[in-house]
Tab-separated table of C-alpha atoms in Angstrom:
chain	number	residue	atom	x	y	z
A	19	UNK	CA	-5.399	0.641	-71.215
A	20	UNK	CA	-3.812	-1.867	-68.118
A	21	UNK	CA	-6.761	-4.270	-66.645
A	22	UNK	CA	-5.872	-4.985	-63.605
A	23	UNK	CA	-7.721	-7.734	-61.862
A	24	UNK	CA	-7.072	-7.979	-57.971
A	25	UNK	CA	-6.943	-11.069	-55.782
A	26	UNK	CA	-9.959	-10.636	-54.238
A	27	UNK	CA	-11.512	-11.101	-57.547
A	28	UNK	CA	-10.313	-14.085	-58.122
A	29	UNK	CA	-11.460	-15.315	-55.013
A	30	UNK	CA	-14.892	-14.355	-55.563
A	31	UNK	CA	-14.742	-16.144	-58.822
A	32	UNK	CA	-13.437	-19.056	-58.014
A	33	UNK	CA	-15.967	-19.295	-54.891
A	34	UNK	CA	-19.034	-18.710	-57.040
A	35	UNK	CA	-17.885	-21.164	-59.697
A	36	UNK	CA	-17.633	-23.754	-56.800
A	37	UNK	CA	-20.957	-22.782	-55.464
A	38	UNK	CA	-22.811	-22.836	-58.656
A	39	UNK	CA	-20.538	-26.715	-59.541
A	40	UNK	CA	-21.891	-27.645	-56.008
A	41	UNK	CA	-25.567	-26.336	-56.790
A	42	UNK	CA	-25.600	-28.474	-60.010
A	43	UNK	CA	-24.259	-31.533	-58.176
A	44	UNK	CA	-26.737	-31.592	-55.988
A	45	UNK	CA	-29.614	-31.261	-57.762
A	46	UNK	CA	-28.149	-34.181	-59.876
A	47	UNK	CA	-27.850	-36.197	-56.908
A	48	UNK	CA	-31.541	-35.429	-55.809
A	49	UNK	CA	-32.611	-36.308	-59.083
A	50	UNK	CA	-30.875	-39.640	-58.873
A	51	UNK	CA	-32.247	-40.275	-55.444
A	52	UNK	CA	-36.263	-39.559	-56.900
A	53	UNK	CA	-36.001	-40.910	-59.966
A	54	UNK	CA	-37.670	-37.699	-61.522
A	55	UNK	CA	-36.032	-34.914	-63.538
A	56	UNK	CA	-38.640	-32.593	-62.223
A	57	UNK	CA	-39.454	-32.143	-58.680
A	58	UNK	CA	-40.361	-28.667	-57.883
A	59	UNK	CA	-42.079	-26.612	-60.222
A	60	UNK	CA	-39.012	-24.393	-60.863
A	61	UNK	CA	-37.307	-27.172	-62.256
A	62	UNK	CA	-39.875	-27.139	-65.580
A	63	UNK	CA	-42.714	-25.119	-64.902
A	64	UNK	CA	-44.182	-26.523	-68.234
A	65	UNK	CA	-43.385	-29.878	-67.742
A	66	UNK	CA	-44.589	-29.869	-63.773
A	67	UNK	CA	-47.798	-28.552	-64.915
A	68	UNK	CA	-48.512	-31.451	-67.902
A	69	UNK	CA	-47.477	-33.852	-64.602
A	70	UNK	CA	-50.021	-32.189	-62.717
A	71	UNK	CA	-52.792	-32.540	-64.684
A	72	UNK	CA	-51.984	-36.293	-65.660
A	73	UNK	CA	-51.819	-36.695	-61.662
A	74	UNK	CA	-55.554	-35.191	-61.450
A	75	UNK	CA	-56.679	-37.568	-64.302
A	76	UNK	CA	-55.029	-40.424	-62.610
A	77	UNK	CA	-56.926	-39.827	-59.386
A	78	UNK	CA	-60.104	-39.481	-61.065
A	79	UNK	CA	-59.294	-42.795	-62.781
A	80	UNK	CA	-58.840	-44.156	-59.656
A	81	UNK	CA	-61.759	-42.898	-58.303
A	82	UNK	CA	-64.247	-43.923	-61.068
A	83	UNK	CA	-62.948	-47.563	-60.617
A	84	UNK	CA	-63.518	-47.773	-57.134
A	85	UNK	CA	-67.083	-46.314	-57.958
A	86	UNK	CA	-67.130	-49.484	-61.028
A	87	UNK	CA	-66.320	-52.363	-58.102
A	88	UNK	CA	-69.194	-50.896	-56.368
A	89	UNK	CA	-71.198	-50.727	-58.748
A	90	UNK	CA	-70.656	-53.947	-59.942
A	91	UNK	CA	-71.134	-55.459	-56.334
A	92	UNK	CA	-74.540	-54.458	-56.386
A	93	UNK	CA	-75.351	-54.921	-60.009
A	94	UNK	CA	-74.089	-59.015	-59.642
A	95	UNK	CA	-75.862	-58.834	-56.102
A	96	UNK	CA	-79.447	-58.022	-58.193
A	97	UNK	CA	-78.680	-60.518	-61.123
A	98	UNK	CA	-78.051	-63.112	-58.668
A	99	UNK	CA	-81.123	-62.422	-56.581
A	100	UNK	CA	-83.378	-62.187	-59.933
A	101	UNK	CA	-82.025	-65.425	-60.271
A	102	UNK	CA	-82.877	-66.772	-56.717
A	103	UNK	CA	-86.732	-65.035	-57.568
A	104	UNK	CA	-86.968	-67.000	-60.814
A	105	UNK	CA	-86.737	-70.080	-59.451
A	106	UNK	CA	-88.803	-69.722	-56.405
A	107	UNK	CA	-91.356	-68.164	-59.165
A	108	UNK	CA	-90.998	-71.389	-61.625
A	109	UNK	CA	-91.472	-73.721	-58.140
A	110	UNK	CA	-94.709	-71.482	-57.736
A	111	UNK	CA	-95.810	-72.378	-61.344
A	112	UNK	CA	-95.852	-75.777	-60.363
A	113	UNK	CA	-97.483	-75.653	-57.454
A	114	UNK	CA	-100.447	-74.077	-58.978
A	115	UNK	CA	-100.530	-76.603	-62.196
A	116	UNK	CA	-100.294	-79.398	-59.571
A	117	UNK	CA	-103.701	-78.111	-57.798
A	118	UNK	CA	-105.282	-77.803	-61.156
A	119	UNK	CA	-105.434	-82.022	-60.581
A	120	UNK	CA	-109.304	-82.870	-61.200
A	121	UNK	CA	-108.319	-85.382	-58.693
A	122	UNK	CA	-107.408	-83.159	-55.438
A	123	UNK	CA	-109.442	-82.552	-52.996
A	124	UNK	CA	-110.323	-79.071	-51.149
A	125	UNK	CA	-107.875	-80.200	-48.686
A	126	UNK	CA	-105.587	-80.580	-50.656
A	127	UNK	CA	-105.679	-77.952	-52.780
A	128	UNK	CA	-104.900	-76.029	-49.271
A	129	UNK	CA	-101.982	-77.838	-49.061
A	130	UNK	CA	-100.860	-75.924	-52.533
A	131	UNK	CA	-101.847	-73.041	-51.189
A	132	UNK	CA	-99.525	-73.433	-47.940
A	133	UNK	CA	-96.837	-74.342	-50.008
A	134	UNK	CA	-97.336	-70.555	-51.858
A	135	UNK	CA	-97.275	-68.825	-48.547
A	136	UNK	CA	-93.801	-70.228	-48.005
A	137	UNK	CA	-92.562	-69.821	-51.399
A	138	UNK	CA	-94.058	-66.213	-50.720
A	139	UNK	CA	-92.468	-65.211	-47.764
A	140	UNK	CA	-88.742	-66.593	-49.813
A	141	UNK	CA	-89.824	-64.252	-52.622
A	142	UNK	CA	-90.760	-60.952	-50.145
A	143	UNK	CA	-86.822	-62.138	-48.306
A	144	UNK	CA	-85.468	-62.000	-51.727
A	145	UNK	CA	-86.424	-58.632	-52.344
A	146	UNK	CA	-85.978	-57.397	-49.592
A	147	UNK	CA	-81.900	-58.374	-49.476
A	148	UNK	CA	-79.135	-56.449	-48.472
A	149	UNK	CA	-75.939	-55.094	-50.192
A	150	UNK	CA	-73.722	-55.574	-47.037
A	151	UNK	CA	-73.002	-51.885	-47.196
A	152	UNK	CA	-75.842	-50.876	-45.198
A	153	UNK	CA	-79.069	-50.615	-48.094
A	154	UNK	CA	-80.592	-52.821	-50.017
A	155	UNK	CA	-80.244	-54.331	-53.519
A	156	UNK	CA	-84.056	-53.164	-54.851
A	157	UNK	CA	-83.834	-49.961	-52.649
A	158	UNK	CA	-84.542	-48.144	-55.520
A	159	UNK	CA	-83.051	-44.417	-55.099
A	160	UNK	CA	-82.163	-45.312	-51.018
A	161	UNK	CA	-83.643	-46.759	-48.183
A	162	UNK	CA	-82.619	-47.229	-44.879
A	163	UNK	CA	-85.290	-49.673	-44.201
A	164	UNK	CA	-86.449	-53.232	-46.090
A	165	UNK	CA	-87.933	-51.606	-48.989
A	166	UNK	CA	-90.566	-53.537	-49.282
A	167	UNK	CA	-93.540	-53.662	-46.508
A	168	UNK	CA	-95.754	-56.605	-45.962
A	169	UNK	CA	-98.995	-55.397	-44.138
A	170	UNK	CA	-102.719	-56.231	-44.353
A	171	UNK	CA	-103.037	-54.872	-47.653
A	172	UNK	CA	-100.560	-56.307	-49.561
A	173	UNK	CA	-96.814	-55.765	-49.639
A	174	UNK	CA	-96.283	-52.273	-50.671
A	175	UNK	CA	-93.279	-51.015	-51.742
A	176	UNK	CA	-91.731	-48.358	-49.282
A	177	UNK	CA	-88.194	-46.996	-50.780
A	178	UNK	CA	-87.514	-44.233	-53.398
A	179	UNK	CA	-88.174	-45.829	-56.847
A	180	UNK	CA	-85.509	-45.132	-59.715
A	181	UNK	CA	-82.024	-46.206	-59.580
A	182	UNK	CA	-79.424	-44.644	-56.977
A	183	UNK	CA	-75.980	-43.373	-59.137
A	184	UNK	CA	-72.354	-44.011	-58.510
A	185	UNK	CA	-70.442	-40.731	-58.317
A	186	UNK	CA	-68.873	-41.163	-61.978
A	187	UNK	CA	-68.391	-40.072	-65.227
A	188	UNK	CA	-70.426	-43.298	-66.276
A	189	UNK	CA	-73.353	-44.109	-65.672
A	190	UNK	CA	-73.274	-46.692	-62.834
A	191	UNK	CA	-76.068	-48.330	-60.950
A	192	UNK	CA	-75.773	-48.502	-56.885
A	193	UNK	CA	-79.053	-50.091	-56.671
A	194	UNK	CA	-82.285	-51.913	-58.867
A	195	UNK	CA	-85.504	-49.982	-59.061
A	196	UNK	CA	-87.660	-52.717	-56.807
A	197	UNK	CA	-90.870	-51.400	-57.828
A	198	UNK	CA	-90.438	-52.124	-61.559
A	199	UNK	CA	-89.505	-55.904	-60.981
A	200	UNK	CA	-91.368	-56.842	-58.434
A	201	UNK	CA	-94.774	-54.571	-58.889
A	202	UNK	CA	-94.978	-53.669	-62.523
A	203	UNK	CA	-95.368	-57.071	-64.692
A	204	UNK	CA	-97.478	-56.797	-67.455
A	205	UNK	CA	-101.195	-58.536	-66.692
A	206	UNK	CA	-102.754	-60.711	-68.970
A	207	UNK	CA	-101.079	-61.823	-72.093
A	208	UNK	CA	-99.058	-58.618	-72.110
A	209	UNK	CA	-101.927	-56.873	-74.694
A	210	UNK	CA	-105.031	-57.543	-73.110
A	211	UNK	CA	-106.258	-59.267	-70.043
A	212	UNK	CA	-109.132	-61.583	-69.931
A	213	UNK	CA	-111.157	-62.810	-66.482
A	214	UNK	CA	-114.502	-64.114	-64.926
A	215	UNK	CA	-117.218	-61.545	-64.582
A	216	UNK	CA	-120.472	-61.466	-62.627
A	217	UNK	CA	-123.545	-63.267	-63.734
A	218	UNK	CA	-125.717	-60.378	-65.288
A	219	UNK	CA	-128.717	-61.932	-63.903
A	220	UNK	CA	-127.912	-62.388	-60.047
A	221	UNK	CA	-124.941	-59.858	-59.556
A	222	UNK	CA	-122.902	-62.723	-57.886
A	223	UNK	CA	-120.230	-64.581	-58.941
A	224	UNK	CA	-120.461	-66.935	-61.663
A	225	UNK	CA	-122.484	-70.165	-61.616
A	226	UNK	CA	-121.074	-72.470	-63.988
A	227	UNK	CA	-118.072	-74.345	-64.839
A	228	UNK	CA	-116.393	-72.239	-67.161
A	229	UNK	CA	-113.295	-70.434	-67.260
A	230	UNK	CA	-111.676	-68.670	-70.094
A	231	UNK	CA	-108.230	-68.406	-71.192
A	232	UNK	CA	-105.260	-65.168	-71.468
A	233	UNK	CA	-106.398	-65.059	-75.020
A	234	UNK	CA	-103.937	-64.449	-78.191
A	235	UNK	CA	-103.584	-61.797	-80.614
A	236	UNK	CA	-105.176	-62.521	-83.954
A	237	UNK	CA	-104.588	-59.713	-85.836
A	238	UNK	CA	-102.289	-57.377	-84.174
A	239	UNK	CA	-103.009	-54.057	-86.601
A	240	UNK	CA	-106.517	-54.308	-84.770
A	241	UNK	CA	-105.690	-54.444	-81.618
A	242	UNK	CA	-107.636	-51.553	-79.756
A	243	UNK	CA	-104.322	-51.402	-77.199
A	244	UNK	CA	-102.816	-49.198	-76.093
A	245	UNK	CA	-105.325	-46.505	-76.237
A	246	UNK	CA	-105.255	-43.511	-75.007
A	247	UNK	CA	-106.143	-42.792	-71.272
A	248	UNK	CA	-110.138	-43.282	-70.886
A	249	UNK	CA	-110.354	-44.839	-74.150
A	250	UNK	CA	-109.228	-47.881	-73.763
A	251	UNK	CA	-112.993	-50.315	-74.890
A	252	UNK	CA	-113.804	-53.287	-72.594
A	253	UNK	CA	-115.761	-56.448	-73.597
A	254	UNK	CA	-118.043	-58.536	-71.992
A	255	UNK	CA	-119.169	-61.843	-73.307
A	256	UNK	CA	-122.251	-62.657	-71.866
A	257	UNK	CA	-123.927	-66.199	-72.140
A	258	UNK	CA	-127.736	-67.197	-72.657
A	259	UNK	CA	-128.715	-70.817	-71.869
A	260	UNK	CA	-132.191	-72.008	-72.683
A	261	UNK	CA	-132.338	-75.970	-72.221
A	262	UNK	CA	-129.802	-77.456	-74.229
A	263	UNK	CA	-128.926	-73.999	-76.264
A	264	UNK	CA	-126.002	-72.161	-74.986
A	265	UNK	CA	-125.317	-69.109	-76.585
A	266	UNK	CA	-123.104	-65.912	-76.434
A	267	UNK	CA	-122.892	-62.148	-77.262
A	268	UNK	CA	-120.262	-59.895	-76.944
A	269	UNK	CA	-120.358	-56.234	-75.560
A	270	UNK	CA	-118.383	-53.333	-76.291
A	271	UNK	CA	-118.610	-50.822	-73.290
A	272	UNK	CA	-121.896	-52.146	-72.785
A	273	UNK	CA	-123.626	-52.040	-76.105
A	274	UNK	CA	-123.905	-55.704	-77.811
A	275	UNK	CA	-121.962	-56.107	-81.028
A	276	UNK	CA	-124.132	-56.909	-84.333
A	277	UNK	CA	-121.768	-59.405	-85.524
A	278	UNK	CA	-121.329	-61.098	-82.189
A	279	UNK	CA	-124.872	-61.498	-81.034
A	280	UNK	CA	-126.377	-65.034	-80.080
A	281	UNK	CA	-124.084	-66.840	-81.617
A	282	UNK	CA	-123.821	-70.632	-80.803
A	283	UNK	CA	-121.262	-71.955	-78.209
A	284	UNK	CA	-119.052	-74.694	-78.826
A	285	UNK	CA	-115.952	-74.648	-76.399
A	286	UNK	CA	-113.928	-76.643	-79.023
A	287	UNK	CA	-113.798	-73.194	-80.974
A	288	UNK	CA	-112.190	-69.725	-80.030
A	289	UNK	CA	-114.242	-67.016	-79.765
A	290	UNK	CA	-113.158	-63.892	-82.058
A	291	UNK	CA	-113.723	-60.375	-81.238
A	292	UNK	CA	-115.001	-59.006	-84.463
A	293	UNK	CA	-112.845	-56.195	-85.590
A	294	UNK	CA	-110.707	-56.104	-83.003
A	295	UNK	CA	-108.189	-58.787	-83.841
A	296	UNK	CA	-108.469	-60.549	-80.192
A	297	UNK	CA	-109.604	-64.190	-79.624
A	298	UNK	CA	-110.097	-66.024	-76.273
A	299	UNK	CA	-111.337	-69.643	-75.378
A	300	UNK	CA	-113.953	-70.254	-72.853
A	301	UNK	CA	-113.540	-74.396	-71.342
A	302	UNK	CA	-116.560	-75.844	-69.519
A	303	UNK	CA	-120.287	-75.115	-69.269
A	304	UNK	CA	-121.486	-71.203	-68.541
A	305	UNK	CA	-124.427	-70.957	-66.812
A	306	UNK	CA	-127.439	-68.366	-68.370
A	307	UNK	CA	-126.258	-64.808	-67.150
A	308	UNK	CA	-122.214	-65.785	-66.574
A	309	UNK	CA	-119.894	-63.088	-67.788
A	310	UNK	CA	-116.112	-62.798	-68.876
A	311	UNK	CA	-114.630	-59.853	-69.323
A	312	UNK	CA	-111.250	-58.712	-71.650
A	313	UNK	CA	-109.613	-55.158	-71.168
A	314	UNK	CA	-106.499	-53.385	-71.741
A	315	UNK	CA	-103.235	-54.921	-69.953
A	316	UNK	CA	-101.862	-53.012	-67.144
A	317	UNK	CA	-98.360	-52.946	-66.332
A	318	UNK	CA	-99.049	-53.129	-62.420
A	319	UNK	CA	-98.935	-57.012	-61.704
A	320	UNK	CA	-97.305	-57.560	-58.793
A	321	UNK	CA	-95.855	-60.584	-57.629
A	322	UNK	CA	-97.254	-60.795	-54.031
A	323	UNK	CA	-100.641	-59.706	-55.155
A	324	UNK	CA	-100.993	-62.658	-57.905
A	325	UNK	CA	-99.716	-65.536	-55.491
A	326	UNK	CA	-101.909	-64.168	-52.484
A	327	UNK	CA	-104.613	-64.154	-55.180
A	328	UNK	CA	-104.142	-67.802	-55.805
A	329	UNK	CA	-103.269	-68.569	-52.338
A	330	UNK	CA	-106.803	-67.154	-51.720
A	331	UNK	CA	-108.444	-68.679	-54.491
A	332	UNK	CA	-107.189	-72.063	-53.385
A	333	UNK	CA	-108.369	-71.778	-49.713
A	334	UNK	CA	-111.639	-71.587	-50.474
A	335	UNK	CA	-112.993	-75.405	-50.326
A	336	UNK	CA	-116.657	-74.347	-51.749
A	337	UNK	CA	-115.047	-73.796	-55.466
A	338	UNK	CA	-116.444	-76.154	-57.883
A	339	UNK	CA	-114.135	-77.163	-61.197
A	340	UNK	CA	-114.585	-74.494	-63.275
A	341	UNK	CA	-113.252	-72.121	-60.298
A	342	UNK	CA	-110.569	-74.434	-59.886
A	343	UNK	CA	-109.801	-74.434	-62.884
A	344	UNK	CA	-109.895	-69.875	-63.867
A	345	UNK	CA	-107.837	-69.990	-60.357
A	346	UNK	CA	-105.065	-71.980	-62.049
A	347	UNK	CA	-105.362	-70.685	-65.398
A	348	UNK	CA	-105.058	-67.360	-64.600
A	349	UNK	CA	-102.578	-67.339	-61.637
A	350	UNK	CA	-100.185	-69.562	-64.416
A	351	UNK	CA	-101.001	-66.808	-66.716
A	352	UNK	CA	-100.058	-64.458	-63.902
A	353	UNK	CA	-96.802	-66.044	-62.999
A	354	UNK	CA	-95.599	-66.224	-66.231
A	355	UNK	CA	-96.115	-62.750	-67.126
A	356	UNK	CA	-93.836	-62.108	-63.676
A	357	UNK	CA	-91.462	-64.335	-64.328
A	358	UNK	CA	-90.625	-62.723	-67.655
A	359	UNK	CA	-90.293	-59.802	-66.223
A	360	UNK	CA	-88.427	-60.775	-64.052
A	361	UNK	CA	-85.959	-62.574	-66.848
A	362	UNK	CA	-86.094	-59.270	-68.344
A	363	UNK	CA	-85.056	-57.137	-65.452
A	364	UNK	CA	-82.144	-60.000	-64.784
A	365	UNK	CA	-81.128	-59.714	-68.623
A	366	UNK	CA	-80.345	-56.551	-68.525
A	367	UNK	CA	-78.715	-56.591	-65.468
A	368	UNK	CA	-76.340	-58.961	-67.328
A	369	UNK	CA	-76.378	-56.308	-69.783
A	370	UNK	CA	-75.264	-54.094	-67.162
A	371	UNK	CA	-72.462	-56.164	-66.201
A	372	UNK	CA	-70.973	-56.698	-69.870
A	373	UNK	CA	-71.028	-52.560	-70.475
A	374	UNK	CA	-69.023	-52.460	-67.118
A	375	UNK	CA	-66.841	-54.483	-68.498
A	376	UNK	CA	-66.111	-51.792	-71.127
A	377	UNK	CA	-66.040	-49.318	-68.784
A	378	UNK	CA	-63.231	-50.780	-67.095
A	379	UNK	CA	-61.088	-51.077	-70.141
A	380	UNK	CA	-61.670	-47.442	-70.982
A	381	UNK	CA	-60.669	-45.984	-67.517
A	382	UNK	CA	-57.597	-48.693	-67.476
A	383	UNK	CA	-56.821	-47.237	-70.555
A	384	UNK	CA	-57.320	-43.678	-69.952
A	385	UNK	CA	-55.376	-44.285	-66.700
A	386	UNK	CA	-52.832	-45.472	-68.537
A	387	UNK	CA	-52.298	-42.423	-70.700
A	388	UNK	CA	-51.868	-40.131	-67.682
A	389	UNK	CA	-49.074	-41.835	-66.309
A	390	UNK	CA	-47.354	-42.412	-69.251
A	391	UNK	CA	-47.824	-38.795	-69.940
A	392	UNK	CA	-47.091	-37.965	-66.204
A	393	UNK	CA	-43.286	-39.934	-66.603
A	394	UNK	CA	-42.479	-38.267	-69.867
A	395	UNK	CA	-43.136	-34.556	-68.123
A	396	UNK	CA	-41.212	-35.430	-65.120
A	397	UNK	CA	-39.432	-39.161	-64.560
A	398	UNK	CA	-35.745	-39.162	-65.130
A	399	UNK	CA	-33.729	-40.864	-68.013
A	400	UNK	CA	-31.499	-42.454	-65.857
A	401	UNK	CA	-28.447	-43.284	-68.137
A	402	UNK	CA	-28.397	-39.741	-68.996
A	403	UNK	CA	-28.571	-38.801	-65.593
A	404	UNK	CA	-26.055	-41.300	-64.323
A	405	UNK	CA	-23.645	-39.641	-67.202
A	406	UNK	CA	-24.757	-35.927	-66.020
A	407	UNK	CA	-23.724	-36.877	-63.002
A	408	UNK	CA	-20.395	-37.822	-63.094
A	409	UNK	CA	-19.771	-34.900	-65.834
A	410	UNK	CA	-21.171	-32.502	-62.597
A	411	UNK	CA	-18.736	-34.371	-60.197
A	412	UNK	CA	-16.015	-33.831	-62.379
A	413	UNK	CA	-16.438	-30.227	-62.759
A	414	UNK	CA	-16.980	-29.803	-59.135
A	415	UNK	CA	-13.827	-31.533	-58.161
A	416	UNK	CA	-11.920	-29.189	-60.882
A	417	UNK	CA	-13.557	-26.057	-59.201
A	418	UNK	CA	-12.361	-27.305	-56.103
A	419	UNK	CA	-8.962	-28.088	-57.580
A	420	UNK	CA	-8.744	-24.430	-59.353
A	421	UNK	CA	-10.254	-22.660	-55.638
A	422	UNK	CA	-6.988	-24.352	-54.211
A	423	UNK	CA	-4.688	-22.694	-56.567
A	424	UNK	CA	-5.756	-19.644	-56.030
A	425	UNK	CA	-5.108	-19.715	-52.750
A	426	UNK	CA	-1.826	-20.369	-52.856
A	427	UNK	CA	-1.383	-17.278	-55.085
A	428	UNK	CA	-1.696	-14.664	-52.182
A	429	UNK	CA	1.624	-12.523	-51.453
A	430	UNK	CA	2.264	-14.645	-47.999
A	431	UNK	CA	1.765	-17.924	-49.334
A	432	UNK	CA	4.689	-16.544	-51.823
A	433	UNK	CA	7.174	-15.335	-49.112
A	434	UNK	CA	6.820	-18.688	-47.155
């Protein structure tokens, strides 16, 4: 059997081996100009779709580190205002020892006091700072206001509390909760809290000259704090003087303890709670009937109401030394409990900072990954493409050679 195959044949041939030669050079020559050996999906579904997702992981990189620089704008913005706040707290401190001066007059000792106000209305600033993105640094969950409110009753905090959230797959602070550091210090000595009373015999404020200390934990397995809600016991010690015999009892909820009834007074020793593992000194001379009372610490000092405490206590010229003296013992006691917490908010801001730290390694190094797995799915190996190349030119320019034979092999081209 004869094949016979016709001219027209071999044109067609010859044509679609040029065409495909031509097809192959150019995608060659695209793939030189973009660097990338894939850039549609038909040229390796598989390998477009691996680039894909590594381009989605990169953008979400990307986007979780712009969220860390924000975060971290705001987080160093707190830390350095905590900072600003424990100073102006520690200046505070001294005011009040320095009106504690048996020497100062009432006059004064108003002086101090006007000194507070200022240092008062620098704290109230402080907290009340911006981010320079439009909220503020203790805004808690958002404000669009100061979040904090200074008004006839105190400054009271107006925002969301809580912590607004970065949109991240970290956990990433926008904002401080303003209400924990600058209205929930711990009272007293952080266990219990100790303080004047009334005098049981006239209802009024204390007579004498006395004042009593924070206290200190003696025994802290009996400790009566924390106690449940309601149950927490209070204590009163109450003092009897009769000539030169000054003598005290203590009270639990209002019923006098056996082993703490009448017993002598000598402000050279602390007085023990029996029992209860507490201990407190009382300075200075009670009158009969004075009071002091110790309870269960609260965790809602704030830092405006214990300097406008003071500021009160010290603007009041008819206080005799003993006053003086509670007034500065316990705002001291009072600003030191604040300014630890406010050390302790700031410390674990820093805290804060050195996790973001390895935050930012692990999304550099996750970002990383994608595009290194992005260029192995679809960036070109140039040498080998540079070779492919010139291998597709060459076979292109031998189609076009072998197209122009046949052309010449038609019956007419023969007769001329």
């Amino acid at each position: 059997m004869t094949t016979r195959i016709s001219t027209a044949n071999r044109y067609d041939t010859s044509v679609n081996n040029l065409q495909q030669r031509q097809r192959e050079l150019t995608e060659a020559q695209v793939q030189l100009t973009s660097g990338k050996r894939v850039n549609v999906a038909s040229d390796d579904p598989v390998a477009a779709a691996r680039a894909e997702r590594s381009t989605a992981l990169i953008a979400r990189s990307e986007a979780n580190q712009r969220a860390l620089e924000a975060s971290r704008n705001n987080v160093q913005l707190g830390e350095s205002a905590l900072g600003d706040a424990s100073e102006l707290l520690q200046q505070a401190r001294e005011a009040l020892v320095s009106a504690g001066n048996g020497s100062y007059t009432a006059a004064e000792r108003q002086g101090k006091a006007q000194q507070l106000k200022e240092l008062r209305k620098q704290l109230l600033s402080v907290a009340n700072r911006a981010d320079g993105n439009g909220g503020f640094v203790f805004g808690g969950q958002g404000s669009s206001a100061p979040p904090f409110l200074d008004g006839p009753g105190g400054v009271q905090f107006v925002g969301v509390g809580g912590e607004s959230q970065a949109s991240s797959s970290e956990s990433l602070s926008l904002s401080v909760d303003g209400s924990a550091v600058w209205l929930k210090g711990r009272s007293g000595n952080g266990v219990f809290e100790t303080g004047p009373g009334t005098n049981s015999l006239t209802g009024a404020a204390n007579t004498g000259t006395a004042w009593i200390t924070p206290g200190n934990v003696s025994n802290p397995s009996q400790v009566p704090y924390p106690a449940t809600a309601g149950n927490a016991p209070k204590f009163t010690i109450e003092f009897a003087v009769s000539g030169s015999s000054t003598t005290y009892t203590i009270l639990q909820d209002g019923v006098a303890m056996p082993a703490a009834t009448g017993v002598s007074y000598n402000n050279a020793k602390s007085i023990e709670v029996p029992g209860f593992g507490m201990s407190v000194s009382i300075q200075g001379a009670p009158a009969n009937g004075d009071t002091f009372q110790i309870g269960e610490s609260t965790n809602d000092l704030s830092v405006f109401d214990a300097l406008d405490k003071a500021i009160n206590s010290l603007t009041d010229a008819n206080l005799n030394n003993g006053q003086v003296q509670q007034t500065v013992n316990s705002g001291v006691s009072r600003i030191d409990a604040l300014i630890n917490n406010v050390q302790t908010a700031r410390s674990s801001l820093g805290e804060t900072l050195n996790r973001m730290d390895g935050i930012e390694s692990r999304i550099s190094a996750l970002k990383l990954q994608a595009q290194t797995d992005r260029s192995t799915a679809e960036d070109l190996d140039m040498v080998e493409a540079i070779s492919d190349f010139q291998n597709r030119q060459a076979g292109y320019q031998a189609a076009l050679q072998s197209y122009a034979m046949v052309q010449k092999l038609n019956l007419f081209q023969y007769i001329s």
